[in-house]
Amino acid sequence: MEISFRKLPDNQHEILVRGRKGPDVRLPAQPVGPTMPHDLVHAVVETALGIDDGFWGAMARGATFQGFEFVTPRRHRRSGMKVLRRGGDAVMAAELRVNWAYRAWRGLPTEGRAVGRAPIDADALARTGPRLDAAAARWAAVPVGGELLWRWGVDR
């Protein structure tokens, strides 16, 4: 599966996903966030931690997530929802791990009141940090109108 993160003006981005089980999909313009697109963070952290049943693994299997639309209009969306019904718990668990890794990488508090228990250990954080550094540098180097291409299951 190939994921294109296209940088748009005004700190926006859009995503095009091709080569997955199911039709190609796109996410229209969204805010980038403080460092890089949230879904790029998912690709980086899920890859670093070997998570194949998280957001991007589900997407590769044909899941349909809110906000994404089919590149070519289709009548039925139910098969994508079936993927989520079968693997939704794993996707949510991945969301927690990705958000924790990103939080730690950004230097935000990971201890204290209302933070909760860490869903990943120090070894996992050690694997994600350098990869998030590299992805942030790659994203920063993309000119407006350009794209960062991520090949799910291939890129590291």
PDB file of C-alpha atoms in Angstrom:
ATOM      1  CA  MET A   1       0.000   0.000   0.000  1.00  0.00           C
ATOM      2  CA  GLU A   2       1.239   3.466  -0.865  1.00  0.00           C
ATOM      3  CA  ILE A   3       0.372   6.526   1.219  1.00  0.00           C
ATOM      4  CA  SER A   4       0.943   9.985  -0.213  1.00  0.00           C
ATOM      5  CA  PHE A   5       1.044  12.851   2.295  1.00  0.00           C
ATOM      6  CA  ARG A   6       0.747  16.022   0.216  1.00  0.00           C
ATOM      7  CA  LYS A   7       1.742  19.324   1.821  1.00  0.00           C
ATOM      8  CA  LEU A   8      -0.750  22.112   1.163  1.00  0.00           C
ATOM      9  CA  PRO A   9      -0.607  25.851   1.918  1.00  0.00           C
ATOM     10  CA  ASP A  10      -1.617  27.200   5.336  1.00  0.00           C
ATOM     11  CA  ASN A  11      -0.221  24.235   7.324  1.00  0.00           C
ATOM     12  CA  GLN A  12      -2.661  21.797   5.705  1.00  0.00           C
ATOM     13  CA  HIS A  13      -2.142  18.374   4.158  1.00  0.00           C
ATOM     14  CA  GLU A  14      -4.124  15.747   2.292  1.00  0.00           C
ATOM     15  CA  ILE A  15      -3.620  12.012   1.999  1.00  0.00           C
ATOM     16  CA  LEU A  16      -4.069   9.624  -0.925  1.00  0.00           C
ATOM     17  CA  VAL A  17      -3.983   5.874  -0.248  1.00  0.00           C
ATOM     18  CA  ARG A  18      -3.454   3.477  -3.165  1.00  0.00           C
ATOM     19  CA  GLY A  19      -2.796  -0.227  -3.550  1.00  0.00           C
ATOM     20  CA  ARG A  20      -4.790  -1.438  -0.562  1.00  0.00           C
ATOM     21  CA  LYS A  21      -7.404  -4.150  -0.387  1.00  0.00           C
ATOM     22  CA  GLY A  22     -10.404  -2.165  -1.495  1.00  0.00           C
ATOM     23  CA  PRO A  23     -10.713   1.069  -3.430  1.00  0.00           C
ATOM     24  CA  ASP A  24      -8.252   3.952  -3.317  1.00  0.00           C
ATOM     25  CA  VAL A  25      -9.214   6.585  -0.757  1.00  0.00           C
ATOM     26  CA  ARG A  26      -8.257  10.137   0.060  1.00  0.00           C
ATOM     27  CA  LEU A  27      -8.444  12.384   3.083  1.00  0.00           C
ATOM     28  CA  PRO A  28      -9.245  15.946   2.024  1.00  0.00           C
ATOM     29  CA  ALA A  29      -7.324  18.910   3.448  1.00  0.00           C
ATOM     30  CA  GLN A  30      -6.662  18.691   7.181  1.00  0.00           C
ATOM     31  CA  PRO A  31      -4.474  20.686   9.593  1.00  0.00           C
ATOM     32  CA  VAL A  32      -0.961  19.255   9.897  1.00  0.00           C
ATOM     33  CA  GLY A  33      -0.553  19.694  13.639  1.00  0.00           C
ATOM     34  CA  PRO A  34       2.487  20.905  15.524  1.00  0.00           C
ATOM     35  CA  THR A  35       5.131  18.834  13.694  1.00  0.00           C
ATOM     36  CA  MET A  36       3.723  16.491  11.035  1.00  0.00           C
ATOM     37  CA  PRO A  37       0.427  14.876  10.007  1.00  0.00           C
ATOM     38  CA  HIS A  38      -1.061  12.641  12.700  1.00  0.00           C
ATOM     39  CA  ASP A  39      -1.524   9.788  10.223  1.00  0.00           C
ATOM     40  CA  LEU A  40       2.175   9.995   9.289  1.00  0.00           C
ATOM     41  CA  VAL A  41       2.967   9.631  12.999  1.00  0.00           C
ATOM     42  CA  HIS A  42       0.803   6.491  12.925  1.00  0.00           C
ATOM     43  CA  ALA A  43       2.723   5.079   9.959  1.00  0.00           C
ATOM     44  CA  VAL A  44       6.066   5.733  11.661  1.00  0.00           C
ATOM     45  CA  VAL A  45       5.184   4.436  15.132  1.00  0.00           C
ATOM     46  CA  GLU A  46       3.148   1.449  13.948  1.00  0.00           C
ATOM     47  CA  THR A  47       6.072   0.444  11.733  1.00  0.00           C
ATOM     48  CA  ALA A  48       8.647   0.966  14.487  1.00  0.00           C
ATOM     49  CA  LEU A  49       6.642  -1.127  16.938  1.00  0.00           C
ATOM     50  CA  GLY A  50       5.668  -3.824  14.435  1.00  0.00           C
ATOM     51  CA  ILE A  51       1.954  -3.037  14.783  1.00  0.00           C
ATOM     52  CA  ASP A  52       0.235  -4.548  11.762  1.00  0.00           C
ATOM     53  CA  ASP A  53      -3.330  -4.421  13.104  1.00  0.00           C
ATOM     54  CA  GLY A  54      -3.475  -0.698  13.919  1.00  0.00           C
ATOM     55  CA  PHE A  55      -4.806   2.163  11.828  1.00  0.00           C
ATOM     56  CA  TRP A  56      -2.658   1.560   8.736  1.00  0.00           C
ATOM     57  CA  GLY A  57      -2.892  -2.226   8.934  1.00  0.00           C
ATOM     58  CA  ALA A  58      -6.676  -1.925   9.013  1.00  0.00           C
ATOM     59  CA  MET A  59      -6.551   0.540   6.144  1.00  0.00           C
ATOM     60  CA  ALA A  60      -4.419  -1.910   4.121  1.00  0.00           C
ATOM     61  CA  ARG A  61      -7.062  -4.592   4.737  1.00  0.00           C
ATOM     62  CA  GLY A  62      -9.746  -2.269   3.354  1.00  0.00           C
ATOM     63  CA  ALA A  63     -11.078  -0.443   6.418  1.00  0.00           C
ATOM     64  CA  THR A  64     -12.950   2.787   5.897  1.00  0.00           C
ATOM     65  CA  PHE A  65     -12.356   5.552   8.433  1.00  0.00           C
ATOM     66  CA  GLN A  66     -14.345   8.723   8.987  1.00  0.00           C
ATOM     67  CA  GLY A  67     -13.143  11.609   6.864  1.00  0.00           C
ATOM     68  CA  PHE A  68     -11.669   9.436   4.118  1.00  0.00           C
ATOM     69  CA  GLU A  69     -13.549   9.299   0.856  1.00  0.00           C
ATOM     70  CA  PHE A  70     -13.315   7.040  -2.155  1.00  0.00           C
ATOM     71  CA  VAL A  71     -11.265   8.437  -5.040  1.00  0.00           C
ATOM     72  CA  THR A  72     -13.803   6.922  -7.428  1.00  0.00           C
ATOM     73  CA  PRO A  73     -17.365   7.204  -6.084  1.00  0.00           C
ATOM     74  CA  ARG A  74     -18.853   3.905  -4.923  1.00  0.00           C
ATOM     75  CA  ARG A  75     -22.272   2.849  -3.796  1.00  0.00           C
ATOM     76  CA  HIS A  76     -21.411   0.538  -0.909  1.00  0.00           C
ATOM     77  CA  ARG A  77     -19.108   1.143   2.058  1.00  0.00           C
ATOM     78  CA  ARG A  78     -20.012  -1.836   4.198  1.00  0.00           C
ATOM     79  CA  SER A  79     -16.951  -4.004   3.544  1.00  0.00           C
ATOM     80  CA  GLY A  80     -14.693  -1.337   5.054  1.00  0.00           C
ATOM     81  CA  MET A  81     -16.861  -1.213   8.152  1.00  0.00           C
ATOM     82  CA  LYS A  82     -16.639  -5.006   8.519  1.00  0.00           C
ATOM     83  CA  VAL A  83     -12.866  -4.729   8.771  1.00  0.00           C
ATOM     84  CA  LEU A  84     -13.260  -2.239  11.604  1.00  0.00           C
ATOM     85  CA  ARG A  85     -15.836  -4.350  13.439  1.00  0.00           C
ATOM     86  CA  ARG A  86     -13.408  -7.284  13.429  1.00  0.00           C
ATOM     87  CA  GLY A  87     -10.296  -5.302  14.362  1.00  0.00           C
ATOM     88  CA  GLY A  88     -11.524  -2.168  16.107  1.00  0.00           C
ATOM     89  CA  ASP A  89     -10.045  -3.065  19.506  1.00  0.00           C
ATOM     90  CA  ALA A  90      -6.591  -3.502  17.986  1.00  0.00           C
ATOM     91  CA  VAL A  91      -6.915  -0.184  16.153  1.00  0.00           C
ATOM     92  CA  MET A  92      -7.798   1.569  19.419  1.00  0.00           C
ATOM     93  CA  ALA A  93      -4.898  -0.108  21.246  1.00  0.00           C
ATOM     94  CA  ALA A  94      -2.555   1.095  18.495  1.00  0.00           C
ATOM     95  CA  GLU A  95      -3.980   4.608  18.808  1.00  0.00           C
ATOM     96  CA  LEU A  96      -3.001   4.669  22.484  1.00  0.00           C
ATOM     97  CA  ARG A  97       0.530   3.429  21.784  1.00  0.00           C
ATOM     98  CA  VAL A  98       1.039   5.872  18.913  1.00  0.00           C
ATOM     99  CA  ASN A  99      -0.230   8.822  20.929  1.00  0.00           C
ATOM    100  CA  TRP A 100       1.984   7.877  23.881  1.00  0.00           C
ATOM    101  CA  ALA A 101       5.091   7.579  21.714  1.00  0.00           C
ATOM    102  CA  TYR A 102       4.331  10.909  20.054  1.00  0.00           C
ATOM    103  CA  ARG A 103       3.684  12.549  23.423  1.00  0.00           C
ATOM    104  CA  ALA A 104       7.018  11.319  24.791  1.00  0.00           C
ATOM    105  CA  TRP A 105       8.838  12.340  21.599  1.00  0.00           C
ATOM    106  CA  ARG A 106       7.437  15.886  21.843  1.00  0.00           C
ATOM    107  CA  GLY A 107       8.589  16.136  25.447  1.00  0.00           C
ATOM    108  CA  LEU A 108       5.091  16.354  26.893  1.00  0.00           C
ATOM    109  CA  PRO A 109       4.456  14.907  30.372  1.00  0.00           C
ATOM    110  CA  THR A 110       4.270  11.111  30.553  1.00  0.00           C
ATOM    111  CA  GLU A 111       3.945  10.969  34.309  1.00  0.00           C
ATOM    112  CA  GLY A 112       1.750  12.616  36.875  1.00  0.00           C
ATOM    113  CA  ARG A 113      -1.837  13.381  37.501  1.00  0.00           C
ATOM    114  CA  ALA A 114      -4.339  12.374  34.796  1.00  0.00           C
ATOM    115  CA  VAL A 115      -1.678  10.897  32.501  1.00  0.00           C
ATOM    116  CA  GLY A 116      -2.315   7.200  33.154  1.00  0.00           C
ATOM    117  CA  ARG A 117      -0.118   4.157  32.727  1.00  0.00           C
ATOM    118  CA  ALA A 118       2.232   3.942  29.781  1.00  0.00           C
ATOM    119  CA  PRO A 119       0.905   1.589  27.073  1.00  0.00           C
ATOM    120  CA  ILE A 120       4.486   1.024  25.812  1.00  0.00           C
ATOM    121  CA  ASP A 121       7.801   0.467  27.548  1.00  0.00           C
ATOM    122  CA  ALA A 122      11.130   2.297  27.399  1.00  0.00           C
ATOM    123  CA  ASP A 123      12.515  -0.055  24.727  1.00  0.00           C
ATOM    124  CA  ALA A 124       9.575   0.738  22.465  1.00  0.00           C
ATOM    125  CA  LEU A 125      10.066   4.456  23.037  1.00  0.00           C
ATOM    126  CA  ALA A 126      13.736   4.076  22.148  1.00  0.00           C
ATOM    127  CA  ARG A 127      12.689   2.559  18.788  1.00  0.00           C
ATOM    128  CA  THR A 128      10.128   5.238  17.986  1.00  0.00           C
ATOM    129  CA  GLY A 129      12.078   8.401  18.845  1.00  0.00           C
ATOM    130  CA  PRO A 130      14.738   8.250  16.102  1.00  0.00           C
ATOM    131  CA  ARG A 131      12.136   7.266  13.518  1.00  0.00           C
ATOM    132  CA  LEU A 132       9.912  10.186  14.482  1.00  0.00           C
ATOM    133  CA  ASP A 133      12.973  12.459  14.207  1.00  0.00           C
ATOM    134  CA  ALA A 134      13.614  11.170  10.692  1.00  0.00           C
ATOM    135  CA  ALA A 135       9.966  11.482   9.636  1.00  0.00           C
ATOM    136  CA  ALA A 136       9.745  15.039  10.980  1.00  0.00           C
ATOM    137  CA  ALA A 137      12.856  15.957   8.993  1.00  0.00           C
ATOM    138  CA  ARG A 138      11.436  14.327   5.867  1.00  0.00           C
ATOM    139  CA  TRP A 139       8.141  16.195   6.292  1.00  0.00           C
ATOM    140  CA  ALA A 140       9.895  19.514   6.932  1.00  0.00           C
ATOM    141  CA  ALA A 141      11.847  19.066   3.684  1.00  0.00           C
ATOM    142  CA  VAL A 142       8.679  18.639   1.587  1.00  0.00           C
ATOM    143  CA  PRO A 143       7.843  21.853  -0.266  1.00  0.00           C
ATOM    144  CA  VAL A 144       4.270  23.136  -0.397  1.00  0.00           C
ATOM    145  CA  GLY A 145       2.599  21.161  -3.180  1.00  0.00           C
ATOM    146  CA  GLY A 146       5.060  18.290  -2.740  1.00  0.00           C
ATOM    147  CA  GLU A 147       4.486  14.899  -1.192  1.00  0.00           C
ATOM    148  CA  LEU A 148       6.042  12.480   1.226  1.00  0.00           C
ATOM    149  CA  LEU A 149       5.462   8.947  -0.012  1.00  0.00           C
ATOM    150  CA  TRP A 150       5.215   6.122   2.544  1.00  0.00           C
ATOM    151  CA  ARG A 151       5.061   2.502   1.408  1.00  0.00           C
ATOM    152  CA  TRP A 152       3.296   0.549   4.144  1.00  0.00           C
ATOM    153  CA  GLY A 153       5.201  -2.608   5.035  1.00  0.00           C
ATOM    154  CA  VAL A 154       8.301  -1.422   3.161  1.00  0.00           C
ATOM    155  CA  ASP A 155       9.383   1.952   4.586  1.00  0.00           C
ATOM    156  CA  ARG A 156      11.087   2.013   7.934  1.00  0.00           C
TER     157      ARG A 156
END
